[in-house]
PDB file of C-alpha atoms in Angstrom:
ATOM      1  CA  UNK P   1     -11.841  -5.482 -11.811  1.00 45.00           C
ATOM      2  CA  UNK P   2     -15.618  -4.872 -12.299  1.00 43.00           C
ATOM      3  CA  UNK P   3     -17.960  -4.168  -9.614  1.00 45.00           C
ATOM      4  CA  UNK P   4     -19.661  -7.206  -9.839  1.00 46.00           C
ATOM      5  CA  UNK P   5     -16.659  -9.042  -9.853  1.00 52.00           C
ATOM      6  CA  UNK P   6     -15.855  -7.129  -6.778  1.00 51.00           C
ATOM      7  CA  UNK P   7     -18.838  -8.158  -5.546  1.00 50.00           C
ATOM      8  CA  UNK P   8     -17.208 -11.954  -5.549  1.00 60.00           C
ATOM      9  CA  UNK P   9     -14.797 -10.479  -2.811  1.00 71.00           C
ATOM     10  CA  UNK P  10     -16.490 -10.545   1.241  1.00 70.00           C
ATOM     11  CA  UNK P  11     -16.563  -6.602   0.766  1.00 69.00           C
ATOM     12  CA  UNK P  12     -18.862  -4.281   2.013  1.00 67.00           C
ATOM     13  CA  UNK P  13     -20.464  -2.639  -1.043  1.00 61.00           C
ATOM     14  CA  UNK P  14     -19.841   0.849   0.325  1.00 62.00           C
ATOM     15  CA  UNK P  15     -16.574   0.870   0.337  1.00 58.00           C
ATOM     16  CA  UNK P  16     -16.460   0.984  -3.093  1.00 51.00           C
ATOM     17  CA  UNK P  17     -16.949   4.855  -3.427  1.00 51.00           C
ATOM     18  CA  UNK P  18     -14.189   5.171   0.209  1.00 50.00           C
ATOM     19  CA  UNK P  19     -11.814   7.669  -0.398  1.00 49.00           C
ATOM     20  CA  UNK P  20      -8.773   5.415  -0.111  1.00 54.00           C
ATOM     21  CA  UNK P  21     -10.066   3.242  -2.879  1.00 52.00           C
ATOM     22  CA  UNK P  22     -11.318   5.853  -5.131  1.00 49.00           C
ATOM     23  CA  UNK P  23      -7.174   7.490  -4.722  1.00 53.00           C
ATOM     24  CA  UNK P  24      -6.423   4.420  -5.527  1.00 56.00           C
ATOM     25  CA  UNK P  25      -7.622   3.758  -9.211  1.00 54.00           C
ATOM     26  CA  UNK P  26      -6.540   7.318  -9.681  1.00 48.00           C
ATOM     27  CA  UNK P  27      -2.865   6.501  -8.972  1.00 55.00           C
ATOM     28  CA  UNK P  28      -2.845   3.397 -10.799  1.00 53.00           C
ATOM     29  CA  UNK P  29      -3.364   5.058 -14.273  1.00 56.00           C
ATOM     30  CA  UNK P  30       0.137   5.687 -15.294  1.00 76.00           C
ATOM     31  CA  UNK P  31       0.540   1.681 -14.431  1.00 85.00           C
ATOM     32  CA  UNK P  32      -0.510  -1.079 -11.973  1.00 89.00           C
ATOM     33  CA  UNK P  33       1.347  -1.686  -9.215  1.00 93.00           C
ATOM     34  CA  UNK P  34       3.588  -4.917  -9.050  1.00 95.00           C
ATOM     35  CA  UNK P  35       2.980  -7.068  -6.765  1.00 97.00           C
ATOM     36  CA  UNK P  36       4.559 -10.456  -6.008  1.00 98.00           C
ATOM     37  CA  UNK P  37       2.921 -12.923  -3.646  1.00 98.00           C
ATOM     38  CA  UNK P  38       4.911 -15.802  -1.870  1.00 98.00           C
ATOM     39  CA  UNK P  39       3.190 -18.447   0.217  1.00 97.00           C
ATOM     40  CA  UNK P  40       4.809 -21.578   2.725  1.00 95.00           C
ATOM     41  CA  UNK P  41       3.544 -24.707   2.034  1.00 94.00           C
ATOM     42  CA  UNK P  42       3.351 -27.266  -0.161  1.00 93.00           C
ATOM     43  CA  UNK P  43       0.048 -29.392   0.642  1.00 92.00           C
ATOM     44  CA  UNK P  44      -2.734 -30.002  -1.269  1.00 91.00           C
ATOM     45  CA  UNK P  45      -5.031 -27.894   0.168  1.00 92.00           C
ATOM     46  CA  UNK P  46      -2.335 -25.445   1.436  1.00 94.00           C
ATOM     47  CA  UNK P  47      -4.045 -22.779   3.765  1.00 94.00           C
ATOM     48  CA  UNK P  48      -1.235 -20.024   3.180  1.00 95.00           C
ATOM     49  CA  UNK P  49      -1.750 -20.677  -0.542  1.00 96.00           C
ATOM     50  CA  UNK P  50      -5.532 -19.955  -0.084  1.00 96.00           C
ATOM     51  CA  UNK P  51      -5.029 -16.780   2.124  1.00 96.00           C
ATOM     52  CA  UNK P  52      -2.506 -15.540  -0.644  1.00 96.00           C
ATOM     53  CA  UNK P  53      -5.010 -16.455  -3.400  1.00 96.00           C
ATOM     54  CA  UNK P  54      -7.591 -14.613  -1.441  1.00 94.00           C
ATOM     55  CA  UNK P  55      -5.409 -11.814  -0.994  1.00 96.00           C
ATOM     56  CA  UNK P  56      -4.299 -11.411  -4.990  1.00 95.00           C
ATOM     57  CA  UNK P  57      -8.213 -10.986  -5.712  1.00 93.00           C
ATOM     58  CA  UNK P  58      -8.480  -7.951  -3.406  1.00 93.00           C
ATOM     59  CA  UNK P  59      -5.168  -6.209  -5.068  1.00 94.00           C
ATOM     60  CA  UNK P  60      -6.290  -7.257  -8.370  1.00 92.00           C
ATOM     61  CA  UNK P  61      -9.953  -5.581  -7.192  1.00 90.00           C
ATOM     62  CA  UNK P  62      -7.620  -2.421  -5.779  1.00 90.00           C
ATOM     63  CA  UNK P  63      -6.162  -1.908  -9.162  1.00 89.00           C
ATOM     64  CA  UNK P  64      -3.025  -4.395  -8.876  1.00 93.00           C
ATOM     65  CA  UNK P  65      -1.021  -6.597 -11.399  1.00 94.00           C
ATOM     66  CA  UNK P  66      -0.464  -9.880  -9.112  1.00 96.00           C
ATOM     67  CA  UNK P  67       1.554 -12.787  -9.870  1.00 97.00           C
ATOM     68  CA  UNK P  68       1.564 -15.928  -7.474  1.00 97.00           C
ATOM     69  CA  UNK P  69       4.752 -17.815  -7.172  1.00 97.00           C
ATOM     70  CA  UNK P  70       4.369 -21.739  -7.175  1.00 96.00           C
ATOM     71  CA  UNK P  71       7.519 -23.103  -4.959  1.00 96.00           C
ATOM     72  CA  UNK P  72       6.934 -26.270  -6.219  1.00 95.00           C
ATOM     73  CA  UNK P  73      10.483 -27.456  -7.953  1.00 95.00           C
ATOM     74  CA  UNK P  74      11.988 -24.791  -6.292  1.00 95.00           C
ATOM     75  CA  UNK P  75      15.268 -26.667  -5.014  1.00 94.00           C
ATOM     76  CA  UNK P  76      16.742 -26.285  -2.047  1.00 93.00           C
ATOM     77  CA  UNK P  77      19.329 -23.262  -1.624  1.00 92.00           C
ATOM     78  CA  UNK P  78      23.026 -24.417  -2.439  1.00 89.00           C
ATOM     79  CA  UNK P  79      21.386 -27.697  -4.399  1.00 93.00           C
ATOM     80  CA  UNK P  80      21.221 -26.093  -7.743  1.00 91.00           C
ATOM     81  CA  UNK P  81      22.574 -22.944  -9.203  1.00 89.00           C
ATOM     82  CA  UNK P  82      20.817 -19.403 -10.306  1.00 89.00           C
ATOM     83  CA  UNK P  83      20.566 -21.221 -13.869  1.00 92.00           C
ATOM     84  CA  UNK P  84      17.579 -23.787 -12.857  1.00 95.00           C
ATOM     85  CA  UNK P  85      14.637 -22.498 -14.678  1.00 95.00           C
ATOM     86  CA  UNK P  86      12.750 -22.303 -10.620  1.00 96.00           C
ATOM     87  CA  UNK P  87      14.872 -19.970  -9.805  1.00 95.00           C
ATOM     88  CA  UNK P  88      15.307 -17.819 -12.841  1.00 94.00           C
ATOM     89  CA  UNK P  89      11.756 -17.421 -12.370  1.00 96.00           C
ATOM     90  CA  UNK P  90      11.932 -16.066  -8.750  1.00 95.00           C
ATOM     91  CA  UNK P  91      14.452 -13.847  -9.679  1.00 93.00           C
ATOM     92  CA  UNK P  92      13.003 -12.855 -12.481  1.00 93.00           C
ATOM     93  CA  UNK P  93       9.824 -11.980 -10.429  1.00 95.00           C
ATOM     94  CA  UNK P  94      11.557 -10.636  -7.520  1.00 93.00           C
ATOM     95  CA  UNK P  95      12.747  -7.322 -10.076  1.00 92.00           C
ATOM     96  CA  UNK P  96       9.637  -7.363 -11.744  1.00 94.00           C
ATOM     97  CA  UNK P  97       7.595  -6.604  -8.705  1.00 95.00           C
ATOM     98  CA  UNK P  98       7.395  -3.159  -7.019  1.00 95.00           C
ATOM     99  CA  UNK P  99       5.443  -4.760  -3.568  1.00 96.00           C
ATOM    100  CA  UNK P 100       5.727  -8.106  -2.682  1.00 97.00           C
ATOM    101  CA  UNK P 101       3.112 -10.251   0.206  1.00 98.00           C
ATOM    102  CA  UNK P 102       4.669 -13.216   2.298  1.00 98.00           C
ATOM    103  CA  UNK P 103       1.919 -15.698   3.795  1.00 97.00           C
ATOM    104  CA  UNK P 104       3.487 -18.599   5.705  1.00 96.00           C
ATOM    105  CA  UNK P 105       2.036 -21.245   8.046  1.00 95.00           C
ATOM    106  CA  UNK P 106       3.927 -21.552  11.591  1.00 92.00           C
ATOM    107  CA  UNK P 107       5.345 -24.351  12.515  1.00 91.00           C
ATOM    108  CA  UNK P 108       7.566 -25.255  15.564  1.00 92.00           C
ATOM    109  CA  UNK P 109       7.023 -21.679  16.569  1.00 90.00           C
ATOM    110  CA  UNK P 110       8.681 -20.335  12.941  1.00 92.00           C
ATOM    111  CA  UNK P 111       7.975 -19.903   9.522  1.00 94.00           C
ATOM    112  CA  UNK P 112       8.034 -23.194   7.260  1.00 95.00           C
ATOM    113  CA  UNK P 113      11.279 -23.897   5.486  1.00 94.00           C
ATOM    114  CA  UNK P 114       9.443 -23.445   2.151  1.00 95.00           C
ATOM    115  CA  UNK P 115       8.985 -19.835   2.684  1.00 95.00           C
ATOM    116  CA  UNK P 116      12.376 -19.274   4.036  1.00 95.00           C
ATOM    117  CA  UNK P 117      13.851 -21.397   1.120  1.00 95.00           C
ATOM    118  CA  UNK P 118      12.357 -18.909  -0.973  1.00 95.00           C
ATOM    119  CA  UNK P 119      13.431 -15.504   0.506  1.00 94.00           C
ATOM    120  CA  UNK P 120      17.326 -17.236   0.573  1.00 93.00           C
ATOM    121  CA  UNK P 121      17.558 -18.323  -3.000  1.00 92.00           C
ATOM    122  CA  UNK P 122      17.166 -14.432  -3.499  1.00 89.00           C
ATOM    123  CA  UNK P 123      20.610 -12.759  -3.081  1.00 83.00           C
ATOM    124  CA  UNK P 124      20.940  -8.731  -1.858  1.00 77.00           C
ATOM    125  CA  UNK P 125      22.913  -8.341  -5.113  1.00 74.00           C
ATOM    126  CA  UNK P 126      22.256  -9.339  -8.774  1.00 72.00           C
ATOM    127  CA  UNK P 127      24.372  -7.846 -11.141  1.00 68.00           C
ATOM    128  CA  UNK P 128      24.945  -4.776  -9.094  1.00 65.00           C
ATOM    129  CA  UNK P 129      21.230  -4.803  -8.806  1.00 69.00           C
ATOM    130  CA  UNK P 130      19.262  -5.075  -5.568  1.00 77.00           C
ATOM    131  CA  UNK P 131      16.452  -6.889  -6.202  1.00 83.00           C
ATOM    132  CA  UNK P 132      14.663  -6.461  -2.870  1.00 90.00           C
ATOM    133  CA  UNK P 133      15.643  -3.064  -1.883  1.00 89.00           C
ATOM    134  CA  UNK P 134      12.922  -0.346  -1.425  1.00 89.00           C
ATOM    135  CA  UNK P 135       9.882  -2.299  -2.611  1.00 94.00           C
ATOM    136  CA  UNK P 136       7.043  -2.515  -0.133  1.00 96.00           C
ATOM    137  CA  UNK P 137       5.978  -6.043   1.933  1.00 97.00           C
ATOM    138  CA  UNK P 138       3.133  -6.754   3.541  1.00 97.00           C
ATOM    139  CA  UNK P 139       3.497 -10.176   6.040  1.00 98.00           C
ATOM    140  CA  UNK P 140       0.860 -12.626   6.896  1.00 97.00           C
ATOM    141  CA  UNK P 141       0.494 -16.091   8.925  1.00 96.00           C
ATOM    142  CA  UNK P 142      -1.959 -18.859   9.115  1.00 95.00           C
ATOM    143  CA  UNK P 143      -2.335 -20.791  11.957  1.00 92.00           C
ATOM    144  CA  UNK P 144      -3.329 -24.786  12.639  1.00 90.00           C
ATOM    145  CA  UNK P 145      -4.234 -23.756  16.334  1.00 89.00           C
ATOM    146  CA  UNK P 146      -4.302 -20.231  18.345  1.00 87.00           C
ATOM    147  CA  UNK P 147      -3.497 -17.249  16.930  1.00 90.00           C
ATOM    148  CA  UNK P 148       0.665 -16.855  17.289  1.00 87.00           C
ATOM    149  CA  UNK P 149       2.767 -13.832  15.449  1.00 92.00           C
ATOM    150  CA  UNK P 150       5.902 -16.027  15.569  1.00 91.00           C
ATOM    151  CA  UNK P 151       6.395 -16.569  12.051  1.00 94.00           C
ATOM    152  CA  UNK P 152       5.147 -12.640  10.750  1.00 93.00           C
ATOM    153  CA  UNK P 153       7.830 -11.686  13.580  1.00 94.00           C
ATOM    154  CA  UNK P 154      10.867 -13.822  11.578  1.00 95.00           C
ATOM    155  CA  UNK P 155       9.271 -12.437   8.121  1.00 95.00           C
ATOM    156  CA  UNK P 156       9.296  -9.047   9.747  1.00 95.00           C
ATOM    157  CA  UNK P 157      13.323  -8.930  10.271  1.00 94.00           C
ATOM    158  CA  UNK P 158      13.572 -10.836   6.856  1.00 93.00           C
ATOM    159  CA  UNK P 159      12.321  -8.016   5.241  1.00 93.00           C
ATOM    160  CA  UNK P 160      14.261  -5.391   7.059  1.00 91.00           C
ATOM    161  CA  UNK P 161      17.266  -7.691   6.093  1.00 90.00           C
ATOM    162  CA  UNK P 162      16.277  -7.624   2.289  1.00 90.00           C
ATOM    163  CA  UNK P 163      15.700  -3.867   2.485  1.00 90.00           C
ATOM    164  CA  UNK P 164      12.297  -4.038   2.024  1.00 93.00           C
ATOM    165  CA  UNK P 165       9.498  -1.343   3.178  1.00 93.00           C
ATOM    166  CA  UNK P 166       7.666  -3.642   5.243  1.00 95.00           C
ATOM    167  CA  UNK P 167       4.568  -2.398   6.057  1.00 95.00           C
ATOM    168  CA  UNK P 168       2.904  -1.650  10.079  1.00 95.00           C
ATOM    169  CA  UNK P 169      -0.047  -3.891   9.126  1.00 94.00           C
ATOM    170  CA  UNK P 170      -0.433  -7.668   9.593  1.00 94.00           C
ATOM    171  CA  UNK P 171      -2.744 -10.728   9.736  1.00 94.00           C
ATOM    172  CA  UNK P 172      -2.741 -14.100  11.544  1.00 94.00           C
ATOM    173  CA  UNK P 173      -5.393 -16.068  11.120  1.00 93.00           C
ATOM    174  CA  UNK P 174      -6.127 -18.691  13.788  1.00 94.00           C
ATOM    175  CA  UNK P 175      -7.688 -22.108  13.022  1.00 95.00           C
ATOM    176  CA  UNK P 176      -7.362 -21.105   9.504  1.00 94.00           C
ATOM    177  CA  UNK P 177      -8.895 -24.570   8.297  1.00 94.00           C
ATOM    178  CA  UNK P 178     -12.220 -23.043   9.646  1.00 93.00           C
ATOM    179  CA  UNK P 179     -11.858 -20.057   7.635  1.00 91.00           C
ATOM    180  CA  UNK P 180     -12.397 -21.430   4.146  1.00 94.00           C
ATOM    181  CA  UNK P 181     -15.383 -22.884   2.632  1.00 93.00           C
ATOM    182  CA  UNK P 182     -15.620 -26.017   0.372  1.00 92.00           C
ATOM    183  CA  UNK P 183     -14.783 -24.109  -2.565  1.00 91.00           C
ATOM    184  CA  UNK P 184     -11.752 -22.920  -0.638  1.00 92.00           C
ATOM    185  CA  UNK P 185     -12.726 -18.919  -0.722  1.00 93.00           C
ATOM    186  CA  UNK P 186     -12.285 -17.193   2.294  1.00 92.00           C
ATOM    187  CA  UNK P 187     -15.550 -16.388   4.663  1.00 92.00           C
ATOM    188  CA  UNK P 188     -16.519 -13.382   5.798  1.00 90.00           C
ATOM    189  CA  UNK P 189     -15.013 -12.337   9.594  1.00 92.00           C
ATOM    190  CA  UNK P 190     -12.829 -10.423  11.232  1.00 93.00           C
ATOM    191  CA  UNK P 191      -9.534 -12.095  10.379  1.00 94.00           C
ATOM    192  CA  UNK P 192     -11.088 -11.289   6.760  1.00 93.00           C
ATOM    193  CA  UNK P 193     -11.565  -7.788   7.330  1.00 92.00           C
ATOM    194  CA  UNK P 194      -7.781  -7.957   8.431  1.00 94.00           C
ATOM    195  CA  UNK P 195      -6.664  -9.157   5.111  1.00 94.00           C
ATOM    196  CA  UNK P 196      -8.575  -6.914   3.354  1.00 94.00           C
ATOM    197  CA  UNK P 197      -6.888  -3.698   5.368  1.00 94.00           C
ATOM    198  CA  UNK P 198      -3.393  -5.014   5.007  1.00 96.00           C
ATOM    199  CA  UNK P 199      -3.472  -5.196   1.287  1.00 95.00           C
ATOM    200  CA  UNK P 200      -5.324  -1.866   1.157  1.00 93.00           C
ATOM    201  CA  UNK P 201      -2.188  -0.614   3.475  1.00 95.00           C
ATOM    202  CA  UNK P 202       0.526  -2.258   0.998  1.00 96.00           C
ATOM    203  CA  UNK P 203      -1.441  -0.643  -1.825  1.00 93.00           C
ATOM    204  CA  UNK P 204      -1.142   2.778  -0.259  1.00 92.00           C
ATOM    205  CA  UNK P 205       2.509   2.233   0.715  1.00 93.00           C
ATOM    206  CA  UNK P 206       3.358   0.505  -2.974  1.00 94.00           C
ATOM    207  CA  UNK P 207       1.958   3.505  -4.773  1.00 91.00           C
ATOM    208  CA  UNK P 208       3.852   6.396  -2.335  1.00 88.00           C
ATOM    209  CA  UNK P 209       6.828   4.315  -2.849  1.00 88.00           C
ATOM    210  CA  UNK P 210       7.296   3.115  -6.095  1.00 85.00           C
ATOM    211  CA  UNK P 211       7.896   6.447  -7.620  1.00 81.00           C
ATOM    212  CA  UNK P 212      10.292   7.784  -5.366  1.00 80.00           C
ATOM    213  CA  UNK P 213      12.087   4.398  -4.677  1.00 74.00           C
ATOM    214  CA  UNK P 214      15.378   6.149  -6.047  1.00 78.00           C
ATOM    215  CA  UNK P 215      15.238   8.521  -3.447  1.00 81.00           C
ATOM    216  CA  UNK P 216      14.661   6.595  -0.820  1.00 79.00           C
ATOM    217  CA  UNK P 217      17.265   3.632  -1.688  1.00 77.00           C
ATOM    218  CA  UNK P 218      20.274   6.590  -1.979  1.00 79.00           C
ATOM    219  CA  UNK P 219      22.530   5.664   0.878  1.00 78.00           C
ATOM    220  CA  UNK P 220      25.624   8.058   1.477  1.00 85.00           C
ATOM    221  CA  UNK P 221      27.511   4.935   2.398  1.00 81.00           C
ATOM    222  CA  UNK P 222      26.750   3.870  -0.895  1.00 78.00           C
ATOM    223  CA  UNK P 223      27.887   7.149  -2.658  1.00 82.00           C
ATOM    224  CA  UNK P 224      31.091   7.112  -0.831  1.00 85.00           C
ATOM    225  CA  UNK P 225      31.963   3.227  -1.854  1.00 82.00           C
ATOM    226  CA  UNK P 226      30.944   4.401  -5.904  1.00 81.00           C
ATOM    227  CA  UNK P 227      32.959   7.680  -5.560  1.00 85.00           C
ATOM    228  CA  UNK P 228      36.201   5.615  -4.423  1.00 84.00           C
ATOM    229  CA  UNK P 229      35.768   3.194  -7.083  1.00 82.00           C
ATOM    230  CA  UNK P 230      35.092   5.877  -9.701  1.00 81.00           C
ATOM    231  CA  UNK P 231      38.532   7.437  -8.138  1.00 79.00           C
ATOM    232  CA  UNK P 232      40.213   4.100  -8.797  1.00 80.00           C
ATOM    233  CA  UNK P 233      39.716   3.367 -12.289  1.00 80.00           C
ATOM    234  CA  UNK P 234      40.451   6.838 -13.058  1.00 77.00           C
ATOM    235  CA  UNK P 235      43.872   6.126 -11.216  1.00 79.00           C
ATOM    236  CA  UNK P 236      44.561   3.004 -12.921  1.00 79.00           C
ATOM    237  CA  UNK P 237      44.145   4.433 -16.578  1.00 77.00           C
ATOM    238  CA  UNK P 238      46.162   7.797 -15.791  1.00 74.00           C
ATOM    239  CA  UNK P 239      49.175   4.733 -14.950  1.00 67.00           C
TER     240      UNK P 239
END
């Protein structure tokens, strides 16, 4: 992104020349990083939708590819099958990305059942393939009242469930439908300044990561469970 397009983003101008930015665009030359973003609600003017909206412009500003998943005609899991063209695309996206962002809304104390519908039509195997495993995740909530941390808490074991480096940073915006504007950016404040450090975190962790995510994924459990099926089919075609 161009500086005066950063300019468009509630950023203090000096930060362009911080060090953490400036490592940053360095990193980023052998290829962007990845990153999916997944919000939790369908409505209109969906706040979650506008924090993760928000939130793509400052990893697109940091140097990031972003893609925004629309959950609309995403059917419910155990309705359809992995063939309907919603899910392909989820999948599709999930394996694409190297760093993924989760923005729900809370309701009845949890995350919405769009976001969770989501995450479950998402298995911990595709063809032999994890599609979660050892990519980065940062978490975020919105909130129609007082700030609450129910719903990043759920995403927070989600992730560990799915494998996923999820990252110490997080944001929960309170009374979120006073922190957008009529042309539904976000304003400047602190729960701003939040967002803005936990996507600078998830850049940071996405570009240590992605790299080394063979490494890191190598479980000896795993070895052991490949070595005795390796021992197997040897057995079987010495028969």
């Amino acid at each position: 992104m161009m500086l005066e397009d950063m300019r468009l983003l509630n950023i203090d101008e000096s930060v362009l020349d911080a060090p953490s930015i400036s490592k940053m665009e360095v990193k980023t030359a052998t290829h962007k990083p990845r990153i999916l973003l997944l919000y939790g609600s369908l409505r209109a003017r969906s706040f979650s939708r506008l924090a993760i909206e928000e939130s793509a412009r400052l990893l697109t500003a940091f140097g990031a590819d972003t893609r925004i998943f629309d959950p609309r005609g995403l059917p419910q899991p155990d309705t359809e099958d992995e063939t309907h063209p919603k899910v392909k695309e989820l999948r599709e996206l999930m394996i694409w990305s190297e760093g993924q962002v989760w923005c729900s809304p809370e309701r009845h104390g949890a995350m919405t059942s769009i976001m969770k519908s989501q995450i479950d039509w998402v298995p911990l195997n595709i063809g032999g393939v994890r599609p979660t495993q050892g990519k980065t995740l940062a978490i975020m909530q919105v909130c129609g009242g007082s700030q609450s941390f129910n719903a990043v808490n759920q995403m927070r074991i989600l992730g560990r469930w799915m494998r996923m480096v999820t990252i110490p940073n997080q944001s929960s915006v309170a009374k979120a439908f006073l922190e957008f504007d009529d042309d539904n950016r976000m304003k400047a404040s602190p729960y701003y300044n939040r967002i803005v450090d936990v996507m600078e975190e998830l850049m940071k962790f996405t570009l240590l990561l992605r790299d080394s995510k063979e490494y890191f994924v190598d479980r000896y459990s795993e070895r052991v469970e490949t070595a005795e099926q390796v021992s197997q089919r040897v057995n079987q075609k010495s028969l």
